Coordinates of C-alpha atoms in Angstrom, one line a residue:
Chain A
M1 CA -1.1 28.7 -40.3
A2 CA -0.2 30.8 -37.2
G3 CA -3.7 32.0 -37.0
R4 CA -4.9 28.4 -36.9
Q5 CA -2.3 27.3 -34.3
A6 CA -3.7 30.1 -32.1
R7 CA -6.9 28.9 -32.6
V8 CA -6.3 25.4 -31.7
S9 CA -4.6 26.4 -28.7
G10 CA -7.5 28.5 -27.8
S11 CA -9.9 25.8 -27.4
L12 CA -10.4 24.7 -23.9
W13 CA -10.3 20.9 -24.2
R14 CA -9.0 19.0 -27.1
L15 CA -9.4 15.1 -27.1
D16 CA -7.6 13.1 -30.0
E17 CA -8.3 9.7 -30.6
V18 CA -9.0 9.0 -27.0
D19 CA -9.9 5.2 -26.2
F20 CA -10.8 3.9 -22.6
C21 CA -11.7 0.7 -21.4
Y22 CA -13.0 -1.0 -18.3
G23 CA -10.9 -4.1 -18.1
R24 CA -11.8 -5.7 -21.4
Q25 CA -14.9 -3.6 -22.0
P26 CA -14.3 -0.7 -24.3
V27 CA -16.4 2.4 -23.0
L28 CA -15.2 5.1 -25.1
G29 CA -13.6 4.5 -28.7
D30 CA -11.5 6.8 -30.7
F31 CA -13.1 9.9 -29.2
S32 CA -11.9 13.3 -30.7
Y33 CA -13.6 16.7 -30.0
Q34 CA -12.7 20.0 -29.0
F35 CA -14.6 22.2 -26.4
E36 CA -14.7 25.7 -26.7
R37 CA -15.1 28.2 -23.9
G38 CA -18.4 29.9 -23.0
C39 CA -20.5 27.3 -24.5
C40 CA -23.0 25.1 -22.8
Y41 CA -22.7 21.5 -24.1
G42 CA -25.2 18.7 -23.6
V43 CA -23.8 15.1 -23.8
L44 CA -26.6 12.8 -24.8
G45 CA -27.2 9.0 -25.1
P46 CA -28.6 5.8 -23.8
N47 CA -27.5 4.4 -20.5
G48 CA -23.9 3.2 -20.7
S49 CA -23.0 5.0 -23.7
G50 CA -19.9 6.7 -21.9
K51 CA -21.3 9.8 -20.8
T52 CA -19.9 9.8 -17.4
T53 CA -16.5 8.0 -18.3
L54 CA -16.3 11.0 -20.8
L55 CA -16.6 13.6 -17.8
D56 CA -14.4 11.6 -15.8
L57 CA -11.7 11.7 -18.3
L58 CA -12.2 15.4 -18.7
C59 CA -11.6 16.2 -15.1
G60 CA -8.8 13.6 -14.9
L61 CA -10.5 11.2 -12.6
L62 CA -9.7 8.5 -15.5
V63 CA -6.7 8.1 -17.5
P64 CA -7.2 7.2 -21.0
E65 CA -5.8 4.0 -22.6
S66 CA -4.5 5.9 -25.6
G67 CA -4.8 9.2 -27.3
A68 CA -4.3 12.9 -26.0
I69 CA -6.1 15.1 -23.9
L70 CA -5.4 18.7 -23.9
F71 CA -6.6 21.3 -21.4
N72 CA -5.7 24.9 -22.2
G73 CA -3.2 23.5 -24.6
R74 CA -1.4 21.5 -22.1
P75 CA -1.5 17.6 -21.6
L76 CA -4.0 17.1 -18.8
A77 CA -1.7 14.5 -17.2
D78 CA 0.6 17.6 -16.5
W79 CA -1.9 19.5 -14.6
R80 CA -1.7 19.3 -10.8
P81 CA -4.9 18.1 -9.2
R82 CA -5.3 21.3 -7.5
A83 CA -4.4 23.7 -10.2
L84 CA -7.1 21.7 -12.3
A85 CA -9.6 22.0 -9.4
R86 CA -9.3 25.8 -9.8
Q87 CA -10.4 25.4 -13.5
V88 CA -12.8 22.4 -13.4
A89 CA -15.6 21.6 -11.0
L90 CA -18.0 18.6 -11.1
V91 CA -21.4 18.0 -9.8
P92 CA -22.4 14.5 -9.4
Q93 CA -25.7 12.9 -9.6
E94 CA -26.0 11.9 -6.0
F95 CA -24.5 14.3 -3.4
A96 CA -24.4 12.2 -0.2
V97 CA -22.5 13.5 3.1
D98 CA -21.9 10.9 5.7
F99 CA -21.8 13.3 8.7
D100 CA -23.8 16.0 9.7
F101 CA -22.0 18.8 8.1
S102 CA -23.8 22.3 7.6
V103 CA -24.6 23.6 4.3
R104 CA -22.2 26.5 4.8
M105 CA -19.3 24.2 5.7
V106 CA -19.9 22.1 2.6
V107 CA -20.2 24.9 0.2
E108 CA -17.1 26.4 1.9
M109 CA -15.3 23.4 0.8
G110 CA -15.4 24.6 -2.6
R111 CA -12.5 27.0 -1.7
Y112 CA -10.3 24.3 -0.8
P113 CA -8.3 24.4 -4.3
H114 CA -7.7 28.1 -3.5
L115 CA -5.9 27.8 -0.1
G116 CA -2.7 26.9 1.0
R117 CA -2.3 24.2 3.7
F118 CA -1.9 26.6 6.5
E119 CA -4.4 29.3 4.9
D120 CA -7.9 29.8 6.3
L121 CA -11.0 31.3 4.5
D122 CA -10.5 35.2 4.4
D123 CA -13.1 37.7 4.0
H124 CA -13.0 37.3 0.1
D125 CA -13.9 33.8 0.4
H126 CA -16.7 34.4 3.1
V127 CA -18.2 37.2 0.9
L128 CA -18.0 34.5 -2.2
V129 CA -19.6 31.7 -0.3
R130 CA -22.5 33.9 0.9
K131 CA -23.0 35.3 -2.6
V132 CA -23.1 31.7 -4.0
M133 CA -25.7 30.4 -1.6
T134 CA -27.7 33.3 -2.3
E135 CA -27.5 32.9 -5.9
L136 CA -28.8 29.2 -5.4
A137 CA -31.5 30.3 -3.0
I138 CA -29.8 28.2 0.0
D139 CA -28.7 31.0 2.1
G140 CA -31.7 30.3 4.6
L141 CA -30.4 26.9 5.0
A142 CA -26.6 28.0 5.9
D143 CA -26.8 26.0 9.4
R144 CA -28.8 23.2 8.6
P145 CA -27.1 20.0 8.2
V146 CA -27.0 18.9 4.5
N147 CA -28.2 15.4 5.5
R148 CA -31.5 16.8 6.6
L149 CA -32.3 18.5 3.3
S150 CA -34.4 17.2 0.7
G151 CA -33.1 15.8 -2.5
G152 CA -33.6 19.3 -4.3
E153 CA -31.9 21.4 -1.7
K154 CA -29.1 18.9 -1.5
Q155 CA -28.4 19.1 -5.3
R156 CA -28.4 23.1 -4.9
V157 CA -25.9 22.8 -2.1
A158 CA -23.6 20.6 -4.4
V159 CA -24.1 23.1 -7.1
A160 CA -23.0 25.9 -4.9
R161 CA -20.1 24.0 -3.7
A162 CA -19.0 23.8 -7.3
L163 CA -19.8 27.4 -8.1
A164 CA -17.7 28.5 -5.0
Q165 CA -14.8 26.5 -6.4
E166 CA -14.9 29.6 -9.2
P167 CA -14.3 27.1 -12.0
A168 CA -14.0 28.1 -15.8
V169 CA -15.9 25.0 -16.4
L170 CA -18.7 23.1 -14.8
L171 CA -19.2 19.4 -15.3
L172 CA -22.8 18.3 -14.5
D173 CA -23.2 14.6 -14.4
E174 CA -26.9 14.1 -14.6
A175 CA -27.0 16.5 -11.7
T176 CA -30.6 17.3 -11.9
S177 CA -32.0 13.9 -13.1
N178 CA -33.7 13.2 -9.7
L179 CA -35.1 16.6 -9.1
D180 CA -38.6 18.0 -9.5
I181 CA -39.4 20.6 -12.2
F182 CA -39.0 23.3 -10.0
H183 CA -35.7 22.5 -8.7
T184 CA -34.5 21.6 -12.2
L185 CA -35.4 24.9 -13.5
S186 CA -33.9 26.8 -10.7
I187 CA -30.6 25.1 -11.0
I188 CA -30.7 25.7 -15.0
G189 CA -31.2 29.2 -14.3
A190 CA -28.6 29.8 -11.8
V191 CA -25.9 27.9 -14.3
R192 CA -27.1 30.0 -17.5
S193 CA -26.7 33.1 -15.7
R194 CA -23.1 32.4 -15.0
V195 CA -22.7 31.2 -18.6
R196 CA -24.2 34.6 -19.9
E197 CA -22.4 36.9 -17.3
K198 CA -19.1 35.4 -16.6
G199 CA -18.5 33.1 -19.9
L200 CA -18.6 29.7 -17.9
T201 CA -18.3 26.8 -19.9
V202 CA -20.9 24.1 -18.9
I203 CA -20.6 20.4 -20.0
A204 CA -23.6 18.5 -19.0
A205 CA -24.3 14.8 -19.2
L206 CA -28.2 14.6 -19.5
H207 CA -31.0 12.1 -20.0
D208 CA -34.0 14.4 -20.9
L209 CA -33.9 15.4 -24.6
N210 CA -36.2 18.5 -23.9
Q211 CA -34.1 19.5 -21.0
A212 CA -31.0 19.5 -23.3
A213 CA -32.7 21.3 -25.7
F214 CA -33.7 23.9 -23.1
F215 CA -30.8 24.2 -21.4
C216 CA -27.7 23.6 -24.0
D217 CA -26.3 25.4 -26.9
R218 CA -24.4 22.3 -28.4
L219 CA -25.0 18.6 -28.1
L220 CA -22.9 15.7 -28.4
F221 CA -24.8 12.4 -29.0
L222 CA -22.9 9.3 -27.8
K223 CA -23.8 5.6 -28.6
Q224 CA -21.5 2.7 -27.4
G225 CA -18.8 4.7 -26.8
Q226 CA -18.8 6.4 -30.1
L227 CA -19.6 10.1 -31.1
I228 CA -22.5 9.7 -33.3
C229 CA -22.9 13.3 -34.4
H230 CA -22.4 16.9 -32.5
G231 CA -23.4 20.4 -33.6
L232 CA -25.8 23.2 -32.5
I233 CA -29.4 22.2 -31.3
D234 CA -30.8 23.2 -34.7
E235 CA -28.5 20.8 -36.6
V236 CA -28.5 17.8 -34.5
L237 CA -31.8 17.4 -32.4
L238 CA -33.5 15.8 -35.3
P239 CA -35.8 12.7 -35.4
D240 CA -33.0 10.7 -37.6
V241 CA -30.4 11.1 -35.0
I242 CA -32.9 10.2 -32.0
D243 CA -33.9 7.0 -34.0
D244 CA -30.1 6.3 -34.6
V245 CA -29.1 6.8 -31.1
Y246 CA -32.1 5.5 -29.0
G247 CA -34.1 3.4 -31.4
V248 CA -36.9 5.8 -30.7
Q249 CA -39.4 7.3 -33.2
A250 CA -39.7 10.9 -32.2
Q251 CA -41.2 14.3 -33.6
V252 CA -39.1 17.3 -33.0
V253 CA -40.8 20.8 -33.5
Y254 CA -39.9 24.4 -32.5
N255 CA -42.2 25.2 -29.5
D256 CA -43.2 28.9 -29.3
F257 CA -43.9 28.9 -25.8
S258 CA -40.6 27.3 -24.7
G259 CA -38.6 29.3 -27.2
C260 CA -36.6 26.1 -28.3
R261 CA -37.0 22.7 -30.0
Q262 CA -38.8 20.3 -28.3
V263 CA -39.2 16.5 -28.8
S264 CA -42.1 14.4 -28.4
F265 CA -43.3 10.7 -28.7
R266 CA -46.2 8.8 -30.0
A267 CA -48.2 7.3 -27.2
S268 CA -49.8 4.7 -29.1
D269 CA -46.5 3.3 -30.1
Y270 CA -46.2 2.4 -26.4
G271 CA -49.4 0.8 -25.8
R272 CA -51.7 3.3 -24.9
Chain B
M1 CA -11.8 26.8 23.8
I2 CA -13.3 23.4 24.2
G3 CA -9.6 22.1 23.5
V4 CA -8.5 23.9 26.6
L5 CA -11.2 22.7 28.7
L6 CA -10.7 19.1 27.7
S7 CA -6.9 19.5 28.4
V8 CA -7.6 21.0 31.8
L9 CA -9.9 17.9 32.4
L10 CA -6.9 15.7 31.5
L11 CA -4.5 17.1 33.5
C12 CA -6.8 16.9 36.4
A13 CA -7.9 13.3 35.8
M14 CA -4.1 12.3 35.7
L15 CA -3.1 14.3 38.6
I16 CA -6.4 12.6 40.8
S17 CA -5.5 9.2 39.6
A18 CA -1.9 9.6 40.8
T19 CA -3.3 10.2 44.2
M20 CA -5.4 7.1 44.1
G21 CA -4.2 3.5 44.8
F22 CA -3.1 1.3 47.3
M23 CA -1.4 4.1 49.2
K24 CA -3.3 7.3 49.1
I25 CA -0.9 10.1 48.2
P26 CA -2.0 13.9 48.3
A27 CA -2.2 15.8 45.2
V28 CA 0.4 18.4 46.8
D29 CA 3.0 15.6 47.3
V30 CA 2.5 14.3 43.6
V31 CA 3.0 17.8 42.4
A32 CA 6.1 18.1 44.8
V33 CA 7.6 14.8 43.3
I34 CA 7.2 15.7 39.8
V35 CA 8.4 19.1 40.2
H36 CA 11.4 18.0 42.1
K37 CA 12.1 15.4 39.6
I38 CA 11.9 17.9 36.6
T39 CA 13.5 21.2 37.9
G40 CA 15.2 20.0 41.2
F41 CA 13.8 22.5 43.1
G42 CA 11.8 22.0 46.4
A43 CA 12.0 19.8 49.2
V44 CA 13.6 16.3 48.6
P45 CA 10.4 14.0 48.7
D46 CA 10.0 10.8 50.6
P47 CA 12.0 7.9 48.6
V48 CA 8.9 5.5 48.7
V49 CA 6.2 8.4 47.7
A50 CA 8.5 9.4 44.8
G51 CA 9.0 5.8 43.8
I52 CA 5.4 4.9 43.7
V53 CA 4.5 8.1 41.9
L54 CA 7.5 8.2 39.4
D55 CA 8.0 4.4 38.7
V56 CA 4.8 2.9 39.3
R57 CA 1.9 5.1 38.5
L58 CA 3.2 7.8 36.2
P59 CA 4.2 5.5 33.5
R60 CA 0.9 3.8 33.9
I61 CA -1.2 6.9 33.8
I62 CA 0.8 8.5 30.9
G63 CA 0.4 5.2 29.0
A64 CA -3.4 5.2 29.8
A65 CA -3.5 8.6 28.2
L66 CA -1.5 8.1 25.2
V67 CA -3.1 4.7 24.3
G68 CA -6.8 6.2 24.8
G69 CA -5.7 9.3 22.9
A70 CA -4.4 7.2 19.9
L71 CA -6.8 4.7 19.8
A72 CA -9.7 7.7 19.8
V73 CA -7.9 9.6 17.0
C74 CA -7.7 6.3 15.0
G75 CA -11.2 5.8 15.3
A76 CA -12.0 9.3 14.3
V77 CA -9.9 9.0 11.1
F78 CA -11.2 5.6 10.1
Q79 CA -14.8 6.7 10.4
A80 CA -13.8 9.9 8.3
I81 CA -12.0 8.0 5.5
L82 CA -14.2 5.0 5.5
R83 CA -17.2 7.3 5.6
N84 CA -18.5 5.0 8.2
P85 CA -19.4 6.0 11.8
L86 CA -19.2 2.3 13.0
A87 CA -15.5 2.1 12.0
D88 CA -12.8 1.7 14.7
P89 CA -9.4 0.0 15.3
Y90 CA -11.4 -2.9 16.9
T91 CA -14.5 -3.3 14.8
L92 CA -12.1 -3.2 11.8
G93 CA -10.2 -6.2 13.1
I94 CA -7.0 -4.3 13.0
S95 CA -6.5 -4.5 17.1
S96 CA -7.0 -8.3 16.8
G97 CA -4.5 -8.2 13.8
A98 CA -1.9 -6.6 16.0
A99 CA -2.7 -9.1 19.0
F100 CA -2.2 -11.9 16.6
G101 CA 1.3 -10.5 15.4
A102 CA 2.2 -10.3 19.1
S103 CA 1.0 -13.6 20.0
L104 CA 2.7 -15.1 17.1
L105 CA 6.0 -13.7 18.4
I106 CA 5.3 -14.9 21.7
V107 CA 4.9 -18.3 20.4
L108 CA 7.9 -18.2 18.2
Q109 CA 10.2 -17.1 21.2
V110 CA 9.0 -20.2 23.1
F111 CA 10.0 -22.4 20.2
V112 CA 13.0 -20.9 18.2
L113 CA 13.3 -17.1 17.9
I114 CA 15.2 -15.0 20.4
L115 CA 14.6 -11.4 19.8
P116 CA 14.5 -8.3 22.1
T117 CA 10.9 -8.5 23.2
S118 CA 10.5 -4.8 23.6
L119 CA 11.3 -4.0 20.2
S120 CA 10.0 -7.1 18.3
I121 CA 6.5 -7.2 19.8
P122 CA 5.7 -3.6 18.2
V123 CA 7.1 -4.9 14.8
F124 CA 5.3 -7.9 14.9
A125 CA 1.8 -6.2 16.0
F126 CA 2.3 -3.6 13.2
A127 CA 2.9 -6.4 10.5
G128 CA -0.1 -8.1 12.1
S129 CA -2.4 -5.2 11.9
I130 CA -1.3 -3.9 8.1
A131 CA -1.9 -7.4 7.0
T132 CA -5.4 -7.5 8.4
L133 CA -6.2 -4.0 7.2
F134 CA -5.4 -5.4 3.7
V135 CA -7.4 -8.3 4.0
V136 CA -10.3 -6.4 5.3
L137 CA -10.4 -4.0 2.8
A138 CA -9.9 -6.6 0.1
L139 CA -12.9 -8.4 1.4
A140 CA -15.1 -5.6 1.6
G141 CA -14.8 -5.0 -2.2
G142 CA -11.2 -3.5 -2.9
D143 CA -10.7 -0.2 -4.0
R144 CA -14.3 0.8 -4.6
R145 CA -16.7 2.6 -2.4
L146 CA -16.5 0.9 0.9
S147 CA -20.2 0.3 2.2
S148 CA -20.7 0.2 6.0
T149 CA -22.2 -3.1 6.3
S150 CA -19.6 -5.1 4.2
L151 CA -16.9 -3.4 6.0
I152 CA -18.3 -4.2 9.3
L153 CA -18.9 -7.6 8.4
S154 CA -15.3 -8.2 6.9
G155 CA -13.9 -6.7 10.1
V156 CA -16.0 -9.2 12.1
I157 CA -15.3 -12.2 10.1
V158 CA -11.6 -11.6 9.9
A159 CA -11.4 -10.8 13.7
A160 CA -13.3 -14.1 14.3
I161 CA -10.7 -16.1 12.2
L162 CA -8.0 -14.2 14.0
S163 CA -9.4 -15.2 17.3
A164 CA -9.5 -18.7 16.2
A165 CA -5.9 -18.5 15.2
I166 CA -5.1 -16.9 18.6
G167 CA -6.8 -19.8 20.4
F168 CA -4.4 -22.2 18.1
L169 CA -1.3 -20.0 19.4
K170 CA -2.5 -20.2 23.1
F171 CA -2.7 -24.0 22.6
L172 CA 0.8 -23.9 21.2
A173 CA 2.2 -21.6 23.7
D174 CA 1.4 -24.2 26.5
E175 CA 3.2 -22.7 29.7
Q176 CA 3.4 -19.2 28.2
V177 CA -0.4 -19.1 27.7
G178 CA -0.7 -16.2 30.2
I179 CA 1.3 -13.6 28.4
I180 CA -0.9 -14.1 25.5
I181 CA -4.1 -14.0 27.4
F182 CA -2.7 -10.6 28.7
W183 CA -3.0 -9.5 24.9
L184 CA -6.5 -10.4 24.4
M185 CA -7.8 -8.8 27.6
G186 CA -5.7 -5.7 27.6
S187 CA -4.2 -4.3 30.4
L188 CA -2.1 -1.1 31.3
S189 CA -0.4 -2.8 34.2
G190 CA 2.7 -3.6 32.5
I191 CA 3.6 -0.2 31.0
S192 CA 7.2 1.1 31.7
W193 CA 9.0 4.3 30.6
T194 CA 10.6 2.4 27.8
N195 CA 7.0 1.8 26.6
I196 CA 6.2 5.4 26.9
A197 CA 9.6 6.3 24.9
L198 CA 7.9 4.4 22.0
L199 CA 4.4 5.2 22.5
L200 CA 4.9 9.0 22.8
P201 CA 6.6 9.7 19.6
V202 CA 4.4 7.6 17.7
S203 CA 0.8 8.9 19.0
C204 CA 2.2 12.5 19.1
L205 CA 3.5 12.1 15.4
G206 CA 0.4 10.4 14.4
L207 CA -1.7 12.8 15.9
V208 CA -0.2 15.9 14.0
I209 CA -0.4 13.9 10.8
C210 CA -4.0 13.4 11.2
L211 CA -4.6 17.0 12.2
L212 CA -2.5 18.2 9.2
F213 CA -4.9 16.5 6.8
S214 CA -8.2 17.0 8.9
R215 CA -9.4 19.6 6.3
E216 CA -9.2 16.8 3.2
L217 CA -10.9 14.4 5.7
N218 CA -13.7 16.7 6.0
I219 CA -14.0 16.9 2.1
M220 CA -13.5 13.2 1.8
A221 CA -16.7 12.9 3.6
T222 CA -18.5 14.3 0.7
G223 CA -17.6 11.3 -1.5
E224 CA -14.5 10.5 -3.2
R225 CA -15.3 11.6 -6.6
T226 CA -16.1 15.1 -5.6
A227 CA -13.0 15.1 -3.4
A228 CA -10.9 14.0 -6.2
T229 CA -12.3 17.0 -8.4
L230 CA -11.4 19.5 -5.7
G231 CA -7.8 18.5 -6.1
I232 CA -7.3 15.9 -3.3
H233 CA -5.1 12.5 -4.0
T234 CA -7.9 10.5 -2.5
A235 CA -6.3 7.1 -2.8
R236 CA -2.6 8.5 -1.6
L237 CA -4.3 10.3 1.4
R238 CA -6.6 7.2 2.4
W239 CA -3.7 4.6 2.2
M240 CA -1.3 7.1 4.2
L241 CA -3.8 7.9 6.9
L242 CA -4.9 3.9 7.1
L243 CA -1.2 3.1 7.4
V244 CA -0.6 5.9 10.0
C245 CA -3.5 4.7 12.2
S246 CA -2.5 1.1 11.9
L247 CA 0.9 2.0 13.2
M248 CA -0.6 3.9 16.1
T249 CA -3.0 0.9 16.7
A250 CA -0.2 -1.4 16.6
I251 CA 1.9 0.2 19.0
S252 CA -0.9 0.8 21.6
V253 CA -1.8 -2.9 21.3
A254 CA 1.8 -3.8 21.6
V255 CA 1.8 -2.0 24.9
S256 CA -1.5 -2.6 26.4
G257 CA -3.2 -5.4 24.4
I258 CA -6.6 -5.0 23.1
I259 CA -8.7 -2.2 24.3
G260 CA -11.8 -2.2 22.2
F261 CA -14.5 0.4 21.4
V262 CA -12.7 3.6 22.8
G263 CA -12.0 4.6 19.1
L264 CA -15.7 4.1 18.4
I265 CA -17.3 5.8 21.5
V266 CA -15.1 8.9 22.0
P267 CA -15.4 10.2 18.6
H268 CA -18.9 9.4 18.2
L269 CA -19.9 11.0 21.3
L270 CA -17.7 14.3 20.8
R271 CA -19.1 14.4 17.2
H272 CA -22.7 14.6 18.8
L273 CA -21.4 17.3 21.1
F274 CA -19.4 19.6 19.0
G275 CA -20.2 18.7 15.5
P276 CA -18.4 16.6 12.8
D277 CA -15.6 19.1 11.8
N278 CA -12.5 16.9 12.0
R279 CA -10.3 20.1 12.3
R280 CA -11.8 20.0 16.0
L281 CA -12.8 16.6 16.3
I282 CA -9.4 14.9 15.9
L283 CA -7.9 16.8 18.6
F284 CA -10.9 16.6 20.9
S285 CA -10.7 12.9 20.4
F286 CA -7.3 12.5 21.5
L287 CA -8.0 14.6 24.6
G288 CA -11.4 12.9 25.4
G289 CA -9.8 9.2 24.5
A290 CA -7.0 10.1 26.8
V291 CA -9.4 11.2 29.7
L292 CA -11.6 8.1 29.2
L293 CA -8.8 5.5 29.6
V294 CA -7.3 7.4 32.5
V295 CA -10.6 7.3 34.3
A296 CA -11.2 3.8 33.2
D297 CA -7.7 2.5 34.1
T298 CA -8.2 4.3 37.5
L299 CA -11.4 2.6 38.3
T300 CA -9.8 -1.0 37.5
R301 CA -6.8 0.0 39.6
A302 CA -8.0 1.9 42.5
V303 CA -11.7 1.8 42.9
L304 CA -12.9 -1.9 42.1
P305 CA -12.0 -4.4 44.7
S306 CA -10.1 -6.5 42.4
E307 CA -8.5 -5.4 39.1
V308 CA -10.5 -6.0 36.1
P309 CA -8.6 -6.0 32.8
I310 CA -9.6 -2.6 31.1
G311 CA -10.2 -4.3 27.7
V312 CA -12.9 -6.2 29.6
L313 CA -14.2 -3.0 31.1
T314 CA -14.3 -1.0 27.8
A315 CA -15.9 -3.9 25.7
L316 CA -18.6 -4.4 28.6
I317 CA -19.2 -0.5 28.2
G318 CA -18.6 -0.1 24.5
G319 CA -20.4 -3.0 23.2
P320 CA -23.8 -2.0 24.2
V321 CA -23.0 1.7 22.8
F322 CA -22.1 0.0 19.6
C323 CA -25.4 -1.8 19.3
V324 CA -27.4 1.8 20.2
I325 CA -25.5 3.3 17.4
F326 CA -26.0 0.3 14.9
K327 CA -29.7 0.3 15.8
K328 CA -30.3 4.3 15.5
R329 CA -28.5 4.0 12.0
Q330 CA -31.0 1.5 10.6
R331 CA -33.9 3.6 12.0
D332 CA -32.3 6.6 9.9
G333 CA -32.0 4.3 6.9
R334 CA -28.4 4.7 6.3

């Protein structure tokens, strides 16, 4: 019993029967799940299935109607926003800055939760910021205004800003949806090496099934606010599940070249 | 460094302004009068000169500096929280709201109310500006992301309605109409030391509060959601700063009437010159706005053949600048 208790409090997030509605529209219903440390989760599901809502609930931007969310064993509502920001960072899909802030300044903003009101960045912070920018290959852009960058470069700045927060968890909200394959893979590479080396936990809302198979360890499938199924890629990335969640016929095979499962669809089903 | 330069520029502008006017007074005499007044040292100055400097010119110059500084800081802060480079107390209708509150009081005094003017005008101006702020924000889409276009449009619509309402008040005010016209055009000619006693603490306190939250303002510019996950109480911060700036605007309007576009031009120009970092921009805006209004007021007071209301002058210069910024943003596709 004691051992089980320890293991329960050891999980990173624990959601118990969480409900959330926008007005009368239920968005997430009766959601229970435990996220563990050091794992890379993919959250999948059709548009409007509650992926973004789930991420917003996890980082405390939304408060559930009913049910409990525990983070590190403490109710999420008890976490002060700054303390939570030292643990959890979010990369949104679109990253727009309205003024001509330089890339370096935006990445330095990631240090904000670690600074006191009258404290400025010290040497440690500057070293860290430089290191993160090198990791994301944006060190050459440091003095450029963020607004003048391409979509892919901007999104790398957003990831760098989130990593400069030194979070235990990184939430990615379709962070690579609008990017070409090169930028997508370079962001995935940077994030995965953090998972491997520093035990970072990642929870990524994704649209692309193949990208999920390539990127994540475990998947959660949402449909109309319900958790349909979850588990390791090999357990849940199956034609039946894809049909159930998306209403689409698919084939799933292990691909030797990619080294993971890949999903494909029949072109003749779609008028070719 | 730039801050020191701007401060020196402001002091010079104020000193030169004090020498100019109907009676030319050498800068040395101005300094002598002020030094004698503060420390009691030096020769006893000519009472006429002392009177002109201390009772006529200084309150007006200091008032111009404080009003200009406050309006420019409000502009910089509105632009940062609303993520909109076109926002300022005037384009958001807040100045008009304050003027409506002040006009309403004047009309009420004609009919029924007897209140001490020096205190109740700022209170009514503040109430008017806050009410306007709420209406404009509600009209622009409540608490959701406030887009540039809908926000400016709401501000213009509300300001149009308010100007019609002020027109009605002017009609009601009958013989008192001159006082209301004063609010609409904006003038620094009536500023007294009593006004300064109100203006100084409000604008300085407002400046300090805005400076304290300048780092948060920078982060807010990268999006509300990002700012919230960095540990900022975005809603609380936004409302607090909107209220502080509305108060600063209201007190400025109560003292000087509507002086438009200072809050738009000054931060915009300084951002262009020295970058968008609010930790510097807010202080620079205060100094820059002060310089601009001292210079503009000296122009209307001492250089132009007859006194043009300063609100008219700033609108004549600021309006076209607003158009240029607006066009440029359209071209940039933002």
